[in-house]
CSV table of C-alpha atoms in Angstrom, one decimal:
chain,number,residue,atom,x,y,z
A,52,GLN,CA,46.7,17.5,-15.2
A,53,LEU,CA,44.0,19.0,-16.7
A,54,GLN,CA,41.8,19.0,-14.1
A,55,PHE,CA,38.5,21.3,-12.2
A,56,VAL,CA,36.9,19.6,-9.2
A,57,GLU,CA,33.7,20.5,-8.7
A,58,THR,CA,32.6,21.5,-4.4
A,59,GLY,CA,29.0,22.9,-3.3
A,60,GLY,CA,26.4,21.3,-4.4
A,61,GLY,CA,23.6,19.2,-1.8
A,62,LEU,CA,20.7,19.3,-0.8
A,63,VAL,CA,19.0,22.5,-1.1
A,64,GLN,CA,15.3,23.5,0.6
A,65,PRO,CA,12.8,25.5,-2.4
A,66,GLY,CA,13.6,29.1,-2.4
A,67,GLY,CA,17.2,28.4,-0.9
A,68,SER,CA,20.9,29.1,-2.0
A,69,LEU,CA,24.0,27.1,-3.1
A,70,ARG,CA,27.9,28.8,-4.6
A,71,LEU,CA,29.2,26.0,-6.7
A,72,SER,CA,33.2,25.9,-7.2
A,73,CYS,CA,35.0,25.4,-9.8
A,74,ALA,CA,38.8,24.9,-8.9
A,75,ALA,CA,41.4,23.9,-11.4
A,76,SER,CA,44.9,22.9,-11.5
A,77,GLY,CA,47.2,22.3,-13.6
A,78,PHE,CA,46.7,25.0,-15.6
A,79,THR,CA,46.2,29.4,-16.1
A,80,LEU,CA,42.3,29.5,-15.8
A,81,ASN,CA,41.6,32.7,-18.0
A,82,SER,CA,43.3,31.2,-20.7
A,83,TYR,CA,39.5,30.1,-20.8
A,84,ALA,CA,35.8,30.4,-20.8
A,85,ILE,CA,34.3,28.5,-18.2
A,86,GLY,CA,31.0,27.2,-18.6
A,87,TRP,CA,28.7,25.1,-16.4
A,88,PHE,CA,26.3,23.1,-18.3
A,89,ARG,CA,24.0,20.9,-15.5
A,90,GLN,CA,22.2,17.0,-16.4
A,91,ALA,CA,19.5,15.9,-14.5
A,92,PRO,CA,17.8,11.9,-15.1
A,93,GLY,CA,16.5,11.3,-18.9
A,94,LYS,CA,17.2,15.3,-19.5
A,95,ARG,CA,19.7,16.9,-22.1
A,96,ARG,CA,22.8,18.8,-21.1
A,97,GLU,CA,22.4,22.4,-21.0
A,98,GLY,CA,24.7,25.2,-21.2
A,99,VAL,CA,23.6,26.9,-17.9
A,100,SER,CA,26.0,29.6,-17.6
A,101,CYS,CA,30.0,30.8,-18.4
A,102,ILE,CA,32.3,33.6,-18.2
A,103,SER,CA,34.6,34.5,-20.9
A,104,ILE,CA,38.1,34.6,-21.6
A,105,ASN,CA,37.5,38.6,-21.3
A,106,GLY,CA,35.6,38.1,-17.7
A,107,GLY,CA,32.0,38.8,-19.0
A,108,SER,CA,29.0,36.3,-18.5
A,109,THR,CA,26.7,34.8,-20.5
A,110,ASN,CA,23.4,33.0,-18.8
A,111,PHE,CA,21.6,30.5,-21.1
A,112,GLY,CA,17.6,30.8,-20.8
A,113,ASP,CA,15.5,32.8,-19.2
A,114,SER,CA,14.6,30.7,-16.3
A,115,VAL,CA,18.3,31.2,-14.8
A,116,LYS,CA,18.7,34.7,-15.9
A,117,GLY,CA,18.5,37.1,-12.5
A,118,ARG,CA,19.0,33.9,-10.0
A,119,PHE,CA,22.3,32.4,-11.4
A,120,THR,CA,25.4,34.8,-11.2
A,121,ILE,CA,28.6,33.0,-12.4
A,122,SER,CA,31.9,34.9,-11.7
A,123,ARG,CA,35.7,33.8,-11.3
A,124,ASP,CA,38.6,34.6,-8.6
A,125,ASN,CA,42.3,34.5,-10.6
A,126,ALA,CA,43.7,34.8,-8.4
A,127,LYS,CA,42.6,31.0,-6.8
A,128,ASN,CA,42.1,29.6,-10.0
A,129,THR,CA,38.5,28.8,-9.2
A,130,VAL,CA,35.4,30.4,-11.1
A,131,TYR,CA,31.8,30.4,-9.0
A,132,LEU,CA,28.3,30.0,-10.1
A,133,GLN,CA,26.1,31.9,-7.3
A,134,MET,CA,22.9,30.2,-7.1
A,135,SER,CA,19.2,31.7,-5.4
A,136,GLU,CA,15.6,30.6,-5.0
A,137,LEU,CA,16.1,27.3,-6.4
A,138,ASN,CA,13.1,25.5,-7.6
A,139,VAL,CA,13.0,21.6,-8.1
A,140,GLU,CA,13.6,21.6,-12.1
A,141,ASP,CA,17.0,23.1,-10.1
A,142,THR,CA,17.6,19.8,-9.9
A,143,ALA,CA,20.3,18.0,-12.0
A,144,ARG,CA,24.4,17.5,-11.7
A,145,TYR,CA,26.6,20.6,-12.3
A,146,TYR,CA,29.5,21.0,-14.4
A,147,CYS,CA,31.9,22.7,-15.0
A,148,ALA,CA,33.9,23.2,-18.5
A,149,ALA,CA,36.2,25.0,-20.3
A,150,THR,CA,36.9,26.8,-23.9
A,151,TRP,CA,39.1,28.0,-25.5
A,152,MET,CA,36.8,29.0,-27.6
A,153,TYR,CA,34.3,31.4,-26.7
A,154,CYS,CA,31.1,31.7,-24.2
A,155,SER,CA,28.4,29.4,-26.6
A,156,GLY,CA,25.9,27.7,-24.4
A,157,ASP,CA,26.4,24.2,-26.9
A,158,ASP,CA,28.0,21.7,-24.8
A,159,ILE,CA,30.1,20.8,-28.7
A,160,LEU,CA,33.2,23.6,-28.4
A,161,TYR,CA,33.9,22.3,-24.9
A,162,SER,CA,37.1,19.9,-23.8
A,163,TYR,CA,37.2,19.7,-20.2
A,164,TRP,CA,35.4,18.7,-18.0
A,165,GLY,CA,34.4,18.1,-14.6
A,166,GLN,CA,33.2,15.4,-12.7
A,167,GLY,CA,29.8,17.5,-11.7
A,168,THR,CA,28.5,18.4,-8.5
A,169,GLN,CA,24.8,17.4,-7.5
A,170,VAL,CA,22.9,19.8,-6.6
A,171,THR,CA,19.2,19.2,-5.3
A,172,VAL,CA,16.7,21.1,-4.0
A,173,SER,CA,13.3,19.3,-2.2
A,174,SER,CA,11.5,20.2,0.5
């Protein structure tokens, strides 16, 4: 069955870095556009980044541009999110999701979701 497993989250100090992994099973990841979303308590889920079927990447919002980089390794059926210069506002649960369509920050376009991995930025 279609399944995502997100790993790489944890506790990190401000200014630190983390790399999140989204490993897919039960389907071929390169047939989908894959997005990363995050949700903090009391806030709406927001799009972070997305990589298209053709390999193009998009970061949603100025707050992550220049700090977050999305990539995919089709051989490993895995998508990554490299996060740098983390700050407390990046604290959230991070999810990967798949869509048959194009990259979008609107989560309604995504049909398949992982259970998420927690990222906490604190000193």
